[in-house]
PDB file of C-alpha atoms in Angstrom:
ATOM      1  CA  MET V 948     -22.965   2.937   6.615  1.00 92.00           C
ATOM      2  CA  ILE V 949     -20.906   0.364   8.290  1.00 96.00           C
ATOM      3  CA  ARG V 950     -18.040   0.942  10.625  1.00 97.00           C
ATOM      4  CA  PHE V 951     -15.848  -1.426  12.674  1.00 97.00           C
ATOM      5  CA  GLU V 952     -13.444   0.015  15.275  1.00 97.00           C
ATOM      6  CA  GLY V 953     -11.146  -2.559  16.863  1.00 97.00           C
ATOM      7  CA  VAL V 954     -13.497  -5.451  16.487  1.00 96.00           C
ATOM      8  CA  SER V 955     -12.546  -8.894  17.862  1.00 96.00           C
ATOM      9  CA  LYS V 956     -14.286 -12.015  17.894  1.00 96.00           C
ATOM     10  CA  ARG V 957     -13.390 -15.370  19.475  1.00 95.00           C
ATOM     11  CA  PHE V 958     -14.717 -18.770  19.236  1.00 93.00           C
ATOM     12  CA  GLY V 959     -13.188 -20.511  22.353  1.00 93.00           C
ATOM     13  CA  ASP V 960      -9.633 -19.871  22.400  1.00 93.00           C
ATOM     14  CA  PHE V 961      -9.640 -19.310  18.762  1.00 94.00           C
ATOM     15  CA  GLU V 962      -9.439 -15.433  17.751  1.00 96.00           C
ATOM     16  CA  VAL V 963     -11.183 -15.447  14.387  1.00 97.00           C
ATOM     17  CA  LEU V 964     -11.163 -11.588  14.152  1.00 98.00           C
ATOM     18  CA  LYS V 965      -8.285  -9.557  15.572  1.00 97.00           C
ATOM     19  CA  SER V 966      -8.887  -5.867  16.131  1.00 97.00           C
ATOM     20  CA  ILE V 967     -10.591  -5.062  12.894  1.00 97.00           C
ATOM     21  CA  ASP V 968     -11.032  -1.604  11.513  1.00 97.00           C
ATOM     22  CA  PHE V 969     -13.202  -1.437   8.444  1.00 96.00           C
ATOM     23  CA  GLU V 970     -15.940   0.629   6.853  1.00 96.00           C
ATOM     24  CA  ALA V 971     -18.259   0.726   4.050  1.00 97.00           C
ATOM     25  CA  ARG V 972     -19.797   3.834   2.541  1.00 96.00           C
ATOM     26  CA  GLN V 973     -23.461   4.149   1.096  1.00 95.00           C
ATOM     27  CA  GLY V 974     -23.608   2.541  -2.423  1.00 95.00           C
ATOM     28  CA  GLU V 975     -20.146   1.034  -2.004  1.00 97.00           C
ATOM     29  CA  ARG V 976     -19.541  -2.456  -3.329  1.00 97.00           C
ATOM     30  CA  ILE V 977     -17.058  -4.349  -1.467  1.00 98.00           C
ATOM     31  CA  VAL V 978     -15.548  -7.786  -2.358  1.00 98.00           C
ATOM     32  CA  VAL V 979     -13.998  -9.753   0.626  1.00 98.00           C
ATOM     33  CA  CYS V 980     -11.485 -12.587  -0.245  1.00 97.00           C
ATOM     34  CA  GLY V 981      -8.795 -14.637   1.256  1.00 96.00           C
ATOM     35  CA  PRO V 982      -7.968 -18.364   2.275  1.00 95.00           C
ATOM     36  CA  SER V 983     -10.446 -20.368   4.114  1.00 92.00           C
ATOM     37  CA  GLY V 984     -10.701 -19.690   7.855  1.00 92.00           C
ATOM     38  CA  SER V 985      -9.381 -16.143   7.606  1.00 96.00           C
ATOM     39  CA  GLY V 986     -12.335 -14.580   9.059  1.00 97.00           C
ATOM     40  CA  LYS V 987     -14.395 -13.366   6.085  1.00 97.00           C
ATOM     41  CA  SER V 988     -17.781 -14.923   6.844  1.00 96.00           C
ATOM     42  CA  THR V 989     -17.490 -13.938  10.575  1.00 97.00           C
ATOM     43  CA  LEU V 990     -16.763 -10.485   9.511  1.00 97.00           C
ATOM     44  CA  ILE V 991     -20.018  -9.999   7.595  1.00 96.00           C
ATOM     45  CA  ARG V 992     -22.086 -12.128  10.013  1.00 95.00           C
ATOM     46  CA  CYS V 993     -21.089  -9.570  12.679  1.00 95.00           C
ATOM     47  CA  ILE V 994     -22.666  -6.760  10.709  1.00 94.00           C
ATOM     48  CA  ASN V 995     -26.340  -8.041  11.114  1.00 89.00           C
ATOM     49  CA  GLY V 996     -25.445  -9.493  14.560  1.00 89.00           C
ATOM     50  CA  LEU V 997     -25.821 -13.007  13.351  1.00 90.00           C
ATOM     51  CA  GLU V 998     -22.196 -13.317  15.267  1.00 92.00           C
ATOM     52  CA  PRO V 999     -22.147 -11.045  18.247  1.00 92.00           C
ATOM     53  CA  HIS V1000     -18.686  -9.433  18.594  1.00 94.00           C
ATOM     54  CA  ASP V1001     -16.603  -9.731  21.741  1.00 94.00           C
ATOM     55  CA  ALA V1002     -14.543  -6.227  21.649  1.00 95.00           C
ATOM     56  CA  GLY V1003     -14.513  -3.062  19.788  1.00 95.00           C
ATOM     57  CA  THR V1004     -17.484  -1.082  18.104  1.00 95.00           C
ATOM     58  CA  ILE V1005     -19.763  -1.993  15.229  1.00 95.00           C
ATOM     59  CA  THR V1006     -22.001   0.831  13.971  1.00 95.00           C
ATOM     60  CA  VAL V1007     -24.619   0.182  11.201  1.00 95.00           C
ATOM     61  CA  GLU V1008     -26.649   3.203   9.740  1.00 93.00           C
ATOM     62  CA  GLY V1009     -25.874   5.025  12.974  1.00 92.00           C
ATOM     63  CA  VAL V1010     -26.875   2.186  15.292  1.00 93.00           C
ATOM     64  CA  THR V1011     -24.317   0.872  17.469  1.00 93.00           C
ATOM     65  CA  LEU V1012     -24.467  -3.069  17.914  1.00 92.00           C
ATOM     66  CA  GLY V1013     -24.001  -4.062  21.555  1.00 84.00           C
ATOM     67  CA  ARG V1014     -21.258  -6.607  22.435  1.00 81.00           C
ATOM     68  CA  GLY V1015     -22.581 -10.044  22.806  1.00 75.00           C
ATOM     69  CA  LYS V1016     -26.222  -8.946  22.101  1.00 76.00           C
ATOM     70  CA  ALA V1017     -28.477  -9.516  19.214  1.00 74.00           C
ATOM     71  CA  ALA V1018     -28.739  -6.729  16.814  1.00 80.00           C
ATOM     72  CA  PRO V1019     -31.775  -4.454  16.886  1.00 84.00           C
ATOM     73  CA  ALA V1020     -34.710  -5.099  14.606  1.00 83.00           C
ATOM     74  CA  ARG V1021     -33.983  -1.903  12.709  1.00 85.00           C
ATOM     75  CA  VAL V1022     -30.346  -3.041  11.771  1.00 89.00           C
ATOM     76  CA  ARG V1023     -31.718  -6.749  11.040  1.00 86.00           C
ATOM     77  CA  ASN V1024     -34.500  -5.470   8.707  1.00 86.00           C
ATOM     78  CA  GLY V1025     -32.071  -2.939   6.856  1.00 91.00           C
ATOM     79  CA  VAL V1026     -29.467  -5.860   6.135  1.00 95.00           C
ATOM     80  CA  GLY V1027     -30.132  -8.624   3.688  1.00 95.00           C
ATOM     81  CA  MET V1028     -28.024 -11.830   3.724  1.00 95.00           C
ATOM     82  CA  VAL V1029     -27.552 -14.503   1.214  1.00 96.00           C
ATOM     83  CA  PHE V1030     -25.683 -17.633   2.326  1.00 94.00           C
ATOM     84  CA  GLN V1031     -23.738 -20.495   0.661  1.00 91.00           C
ATOM     85  CA  GLN V1032     -26.829 -22.880   1.373  1.00 91.00           C
ATOM     86  CA  PHE V1033     -30.196 -21.540   0.089  1.00 91.00           C
ATOM     87  CA  ASN V1034     -32.026 -21.951   3.528  1.00 92.00           C
ATOM     88  CA  LEU V1035     -35.484 -22.006   1.825  1.00 97.00           C
ATOM     89  CA  PHE V1036     -38.275 -23.729   3.429  1.00 97.00           C
ATOM     90  CA  PRO V1037     -38.899 -26.949   1.588  1.00 97.00           C
ATOM     91  CA  HIS V1038     -42.596 -27.328   2.467  1.00 98.00           C
ATOM     92  CA  LEU V1039     -43.441 -23.718   0.965  1.00 98.00           C
ATOM     93  CA  THR V1040     -43.583 -22.591  -2.460  1.00 98.00           C
ATOM     94  CA  VAL V1041     -41.317 -20.034  -4.031  1.00 98.00           C
ATOM     95  CA  LEU V1042     -43.851 -17.377  -3.471  1.00 98.00           C
ATOM     96  CA  GLN V1043     -44.734 -18.294  -0.029  1.00 98.00           C
ATOM     97  CA  ASN V1044     -41.024 -18.333   0.799  1.00 98.00           C
ATOM     98  CA  LEU V1045     -40.827 -14.748  -0.566  1.00 98.00           C
ATOM     99  CA  THR V1046     -43.838 -13.354   1.205  1.00 98.00           C
ATOM    100  CA  LEU V1047     -43.550 -14.856   4.746  1.00 97.00           C
ATOM    101  CA  GLY V1048     -41.026 -12.245   5.979  1.00 94.00           C
ATOM    102  CA  PRO V1049     -42.634  -9.144   4.601  1.00 95.00           C
ATOM    103  CA  ILE V1050     -46.016 -10.170   6.069  1.00 96.00           C
ATOM    104  CA  ARG V1051     -44.413 -10.796   9.479  1.00 94.00           C
ATOM    105  CA  ALA V1052     -41.703  -8.358   9.853  1.00 90.00           C
ATOM    106  CA  ARG V1053     -43.008  -5.555   7.652  1.00 91.00           C
ATOM    107  CA  LYS V1054     -46.654  -6.133   8.336  1.00 93.00           C
ATOM    108  CA  LEU V1055     -47.474  -6.003   4.470  1.00 96.00           C
ATOM    109  CA  THR V1056     -50.827  -7.461   3.323  1.00 96.00           C
ATOM    110  CA  GLN V1057     -50.966 -10.614   1.594  1.00 97.00           C
ATOM    111  CA  ALA V1058     -51.569  -8.666  -1.879  1.00 97.00           C
ATOM    112  CA  GLN V1059     -48.783  -6.220  -1.041  1.00 98.00           C
ATOM    113  CA  ALA V1060     -46.297  -9.111  -0.190  1.00 98.00           C
ATOM    114  CA  ARG V1061     -47.215 -11.002  -3.334  1.00 98.00           C
ATOM    115  CA  GLU V1062     -46.745  -7.883  -5.538  1.00 98.00           C
ATOM    116  CA  THR V1063     -43.353  -7.334  -3.928  1.00 97.00           C
ATOM    117  CA  ALA V1064     -42.294 -10.893  -4.397  1.00 98.00           C
ATOM    118  CA  MET V1065     -43.264 -10.988  -8.070  1.00 98.00           C
ATOM    119  CA  ARG V1066     -41.331  -7.859  -8.744  1.00 97.00           C
ATOM    120  CA  TYR V1067     -38.143  -9.464  -7.240  1.00 97.00           C
ATOM    121  CA  LEU V1068     -38.741 -12.685  -9.030  1.00 97.00           C
ATOM    122  CA  GLU V1069     -38.845 -10.664 -12.194  1.00 96.00           C
ATOM    123  CA  ARG V1070     -35.626  -8.904 -11.043  1.00 95.00           C
ATOM    124  CA  VAL V1071     -33.813 -12.326 -10.676  1.00 96.00           C
ATOM    125  CA  ARG V1072     -35.534 -13.480 -13.928  1.00 95.00           C
ATOM    126  CA  ILE V1073     -37.667 -16.468 -12.679  1.00 97.00           C
ATOM    127  CA  PRO V1074     -41.113 -15.222 -12.243  1.00 97.00           C
ATOM    128  CA  GLU V1075     -42.441 -18.489 -13.875  1.00 98.00           C
ATOM    129  CA  GLN V1076     -41.209 -20.492 -10.788  1.00 98.00           C
ATOM    130  CA  ALA V1077     -43.376 -18.718  -8.308  1.00 98.00           C
ATOM    131  CA  ASP V1078     -45.705 -21.646  -7.646  1.00 98.00           C
ATOM    132  CA  LYS V1079     -43.009 -24.354  -7.597  1.00 98.00           C
ATOM    133  CA  TYR V1080     -41.426 -25.992  -4.524  1.00 98.00           C
ATOM    134  CA  PRO V1081     -37.527 -25.523  -3.979  1.00 97.00           C
ATOM    135  CA  ARG V1082     -36.958 -29.269  -4.750  1.00 97.00           C
ATOM    136  CA  GLN V1083     -38.367 -28.545  -8.221  1.00 98.00           C
ATOM    137  CA  LEU V1084     -35.547 -25.901  -9.011  1.00 97.00           C
ATOM    138  CA  SER V1085     -31.919 -26.040  -9.919  1.00 96.00           C
ATOM    139  CA  GLY V1086     -29.456 -25.022  -7.444  1.00 95.00           C
ATOM    140  CA  GLY V1087     -28.949 -21.810  -9.451  1.00 96.00           C
ATOM    141  CA  GLN V1088     -32.586 -21.066  -9.437  1.00 97.00           C
ATOM    142  CA  GLN V1089     -32.691 -21.688  -5.674  1.00 97.00           C
ATOM    143  CA  GLN V1090     -30.015 -19.408  -4.937  1.00 97.00           C
ATOM    144  CA  ARG V1091     -31.828 -16.669  -7.135  1.00 97.00           C
ATOM    145  CA  VAL V1092     -34.929 -17.256  -4.991  1.00 97.00           C
ATOM    146  CA  ALA V1093     -32.877 -16.540  -1.937  1.00 97.00           C
ATOM    147  CA  ILE V1094     -31.577 -13.352  -3.319  1.00 97.00           C
ATOM    148  CA  ALA V1095     -35.175 -12.334  -4.233  1.00 97.00           C
ATOM    149  CA  ARG V1096     -36.306 -13.477  -0.601  1.00 97.00           C
ATOM    150  CA  SER V1097     -33.738 -11.060   0.831  1.00 96.00           C
ATOM    151  CA  LEU V1098     -34.678  -8.113  -1.607  1.00 96.00           C
ATOM    152  CA  CYS V1099     -38.385  -8.402  -0.513  1.00 97.00           C
ATOM    153  CA  MET V1100     -37.409  -7.045   2.911  1.00 95.00           C
ATOM    154  CA  GLU V1101     -36.187  -3.863   0.896  1.00 94.00           C
ATOM    155  CA  PRO V1102     -32.722  -3.981   2.653  1.00 95.00           C
ATOM    156  CA  ARG V1103     -30.408  -0.802   2.210  1.00 94.00           C
ATOM    157  CA  ILE V1104     -27.402  -3.169   2.589  1.00 96.00           C
ATOM    158  CA  MET V1105     -27.047  -6.753   1.082  1.00 97.00           C
ATOM    159  CA  LEU V1106     -24.328  -9.297   2.371  1.00 97.00           C
ATOM    160  CA  PHE V1107     -23.251 -12.362   0.297  1.00 97.00           C
ATOM    161  CA  ASP V1108     -21.406 -15.032   2.072  1.00 97.00           C
ATOM    162  CA  GLU V1109     -19.766 -17.340  -0.738  1.00 95.00           C
ATOM    163  CA  PRO V1110     -23.116 -17.414  -2.620  1.00 96.00           C
ATOM    164  CA  THR V1111     -21.970 -19.543  -5.600  1.00 95.00           C
ATOM    165  CA  SER V1112     -19.781 -21.944  -3.579  1.00 92.00           C
ATOM    166  CA  ALA V1113     -22.557 -24.613  -3.390  1.00 90.00           C
ATOM    167  CA  LEU V1114     -23.311 -24.503  -6.915  1.00 93.00           C
ATOM    168  CA  ASP V1115     -22.366 -26.562  -9.951  1.00 91.00           C
ATOM    169  CA  PRO V1116     -19.993 -24.663 -12.311  1.00 89.00           C
ATOM    170  CA  GLU V1117     -22.630 -24.182 -14.992  1.00 87.00           C
ATOM    171  CA  MET V1118     -25.124 -22.572 -12.685  1.00 92.00           C
ATOM    172  CA  ILE V1119     -22.564 -19.977 -11.168  1.00 95.00           C
ATOM    173  CA  SER V1120     -22.707 -17.550 -13.989  1.00 93.00           C
ATOM    174  CA  GLU V1121     -26.581 -17.244 -13.703  1.00 93.00           C
ATOM    175  CA  VAL V1122     -26.422 -16.166 -10.138  1.00 96.00           C
ATOM    176  CA  LEU V1123     -23.140 -13.812 -10.744  1.00 95.00           C
ATOM    177  CA  ASP V1124     -25.215 -12.243 -13.516  1.00 94.00           C
ATOM    178  CA  VAL V1125     -28.172 -11.427 -11.175  1.00 95.00           C
ATOM    179  CA  MET V1126     -25.647 -10.055  -8.653  1.00 96.00           C
ATOM    180  CA  VAL V1127     -23.967  -7.907 -11.353  1.00 94.00           C
ATOM    181  CA  GLU V1128     -27.302  -6.514 -12.254  1.00 93.00           C
ATOM    182  CA  LEU V1129     -28.074  -5.828  -8.632  1.00 92.00           C
ATOM    183  CA  ALA V1130     -24.804  -4.017  -8.113  1.00 92.00           C
ATOM    184  CA  GLY V1131     -25.803  -1.639 -10.866  1.00 91.00           C
ATOM    185  CA  THR V1132     -28.769  -0.572  -8.813  1.00 92.00           C
ATOM    186  CA  GLY V1133     -26.400   1.385  -6.320  1.00 90.00           C
ATOM    187  CA  MET V1134     -27.214  -0.782  -3.404  1.00 92.00           C
ATOM    188  CA  THR V1135     -24.569  -1.184  -0.688  1.00 96.00           C
ATOM    189  CA  MET V1136     -23.042  -4.728  -1.171  1.00 97.00           C
ATOM    190  CA  ILE V1137     -20.437  -6.600   0.810  1.00 98.00           C
ATOM    191  CA  VAL V1138     -19.706 -10.058  -1.012  1.00 98.00           C
ATOM    192  CA  VAL V1139     -17.510 -12.774   0.424  1.00 97.00           C
ATOM    193  CA  THR V1140     -16.334 -14.722  -2.947  1.00 96.00           C
ATOM    194  CA  HIS V1141     -13.592 -16.405  -4.786  1.00 93.00           C
ATOM    195  CA  GLU V1142     -14.959 -15.405  -8.095  1.00 94.00           C
ATOM    196  CA  MET V1143     -12.463 -12.965  -9.257  1.00 95.00           C
ATOM    197  CA  GLY V1144     -13.909 -12.175 -12.712  1.00 93.00           C
ATOM    198  CA  PHE V1145     -16.980 -10.963 -10.789  1.00 95.00           C
ATOM    199  CA  ALA V1146     -14.716  -8.964  -8.349  1.00 96.00           C
ATOM    200  CA  ARG V1147     -13.147  -7.142 -11.162  1.00 94.00           C
ATOM    201  CA  LYS V1148     -16.328  -6.378 -12.712  1.00 93.00           C
ATOM    202  CA  VAL V1149     -18.251  -5.036  -9.782  1.00 95.00           C
ATOM    203  CA  ALA V1150     -16.074  -4.217  -6.865  1.00 97.00           C
ATOM    204  CA  ASP V1151     -15.308  -0.417  -5.900  1.00 97.00           C
ATOM    205  CA  ARG V1152     -12.847  -2.000  -3.382  1.00 97.00           C
ATOM    206  CA  MET V1153     -11.101  -5.218  -2.530  1.00 98.00           C
ATOM    207  CA  VAL V1154     -10.490  -6.422   0.925  1.00 98.00           C
ATOM    208  CA  PHE V1155      -8.086  -9.238   1.579  1.00 98.00           C
ATOM    209  CA  MET V1156      -8.115 -11.159   4.866  1.00 98.00           C
ATOM    210  CA  ASP V1157      -5.854 -13.576   6.480  1.00 97.00           C
ATOM    211  CA  HIS V1158      -5.610 -15.072   9.928  1.00 96.00           C
ATOM    212  CA  GLY V1159      -8.381 -12.727  11.278  1.00 97.00           C
ATOM    213  CA  GLN V1160      -6.951  -9.536   9.993  1.00 97.00           C
ATOM    214  CA  ILE V1161      -7.336  -7.344   6.911  1.00 98.00           C
ATOM    215  CA  VAL V1162      -3.978  -7.473   5.163  1.00 97.00           C
ATOM    216  CA  GLU V1163      -4.759  -5.411   2.205  1.00 97.00           C
ATOM    217  CA  THR V1164      -7.496  -3.292   0.775  1.00 97.00           C
ATOM    218  CA  ALA V1165      -7.306  -1.521  -2.616  1.00 97.00           C
ATOM    219  CA  PRO V1166      -9.293  -0.732  -5.601  1.00 97.00           C
ATOM    220  CA  PRO V1167      -9.395  -3.741  -8.039  1.00 96.00           C
ATOM    221  CA  GLU V1168      -7.104  -2.555 -10.632  1.00 95.00           C
ATOM    222  CA  ALA V1169      -4.436  -1.927  -8.041  1.00 96.00           C
ATOM    223  CA  PHE V1170      -5.266  -5.142  -6.091  1.00 97.00           C
ATOM    224  CA  PHE V1171      -5.011  -7.382  -9.143  1.00 96.00           C
ATOM    225  CA  THR V1172      -2.000  -5.880 -10.932  1.00 95.00           C
ATOM    226  CA  ALA V1173       0.068  -4.685  -7.965  1.00 95.00           C
ATOM    227  CA  PRO V1174      -0.853  -6.217  -4.612  1.00 95.00           C
ATOM    228  CA  ARG V1175       1.369  -4.767  -1.988  1.00 95.00           C
ATOM    229  CA  SER V1176       1.714  -7.972   0.402  1.00 95.00           C
ATOM    230  CA  GLN V1177       3.497 -11.004  -0.304  1.00 96.00           C
ATOM    231  CA  ARG V1178       0.645 -13.089   1.249  1.00 95.00           C
ATOM    232  CA  CYS V1179      -1.786 -11.414  -1.102  1.00 96.00           C
ATOM    233  CA  ARG V1180       0.442 -11.961  -4.056  1.00 95.00           C
ATOM    234  CA  ASP V1181       0.635 -15.807  -3.202  1.00 95.00           C
ATOM    235  CA  PHE V1182      -3.129 -15.967  -2.815  1.00 95.00           C
ATOM    236  CA  LEU V1183      -3.834 -14.328  -6.197  1.00 95.00           C
ATOM    237  CA  ASN V1184      -1.320 -16.420  -7.954  1.00 93.00           C
ATOM    238  CA  LYS V1185      -2.906 -19.604  -6.504  1.00 91.00           C
ATOM    239  CA  ILE V1186      -6.568 -18.518  -7.163  1.00 90.00           C
ATOM    240  CA  LEU V1187      -6.090 -16.986 -10.600  1.00 86.00           C
ATOM    241  CA  ASN V1188      -4.067 -19.766 -11.904  1.00 79.00           C
ATOM    242  CA  HIS V1189      -6.085 -22.420 -10.574  1.00 65.00           C
TER     243      HIS V1189
END
């Protein structure tokens, strides 16, 4: 579904991605980890064109993304994304946040959009919050709304950029539980996270990045028990013993 061939990306003089080769197959669940500044978020932001790449080729569901250009609507609408911050519209209710995109981009009627929104609020276990405003919800609830909002666009691929990093510790598990459930539906998922318990449970493949490069990729069992590179071993020792 996703293929990177020799992809590079610069911010000024800083090369944040260095000739990346990467692919994700349909239904695959990939967890990307690595130290801060290693290029993880930029990697997944290139998939839906939030960050245009400077060199190489990115193909998403058979569509090649042009270098330095916005991704075509077909790609944007087929790829959902959940960020660290919830990015909900504060002046809209939960239900209004969820129906806005489907009405505008998917041309659903108000009734169809509402039905879809309520189905996904059930999925993330907060249908009773539909008429509240974001400020009335906990951080964990807001992030679950953000996940439901992405799902309302019926994406074929879901990207998660450190979705629990802005949450209080006691709220992290409620969001991860929803993501574990979502992974069980067979959706293609790429998750940037340091939640290694989640990674062990859900990932088909681990990807470790450092200094803009993919240093190591392996199934979770091999990744956690016998990492090949010293850099990956050091990272795991630090994060697992934290």
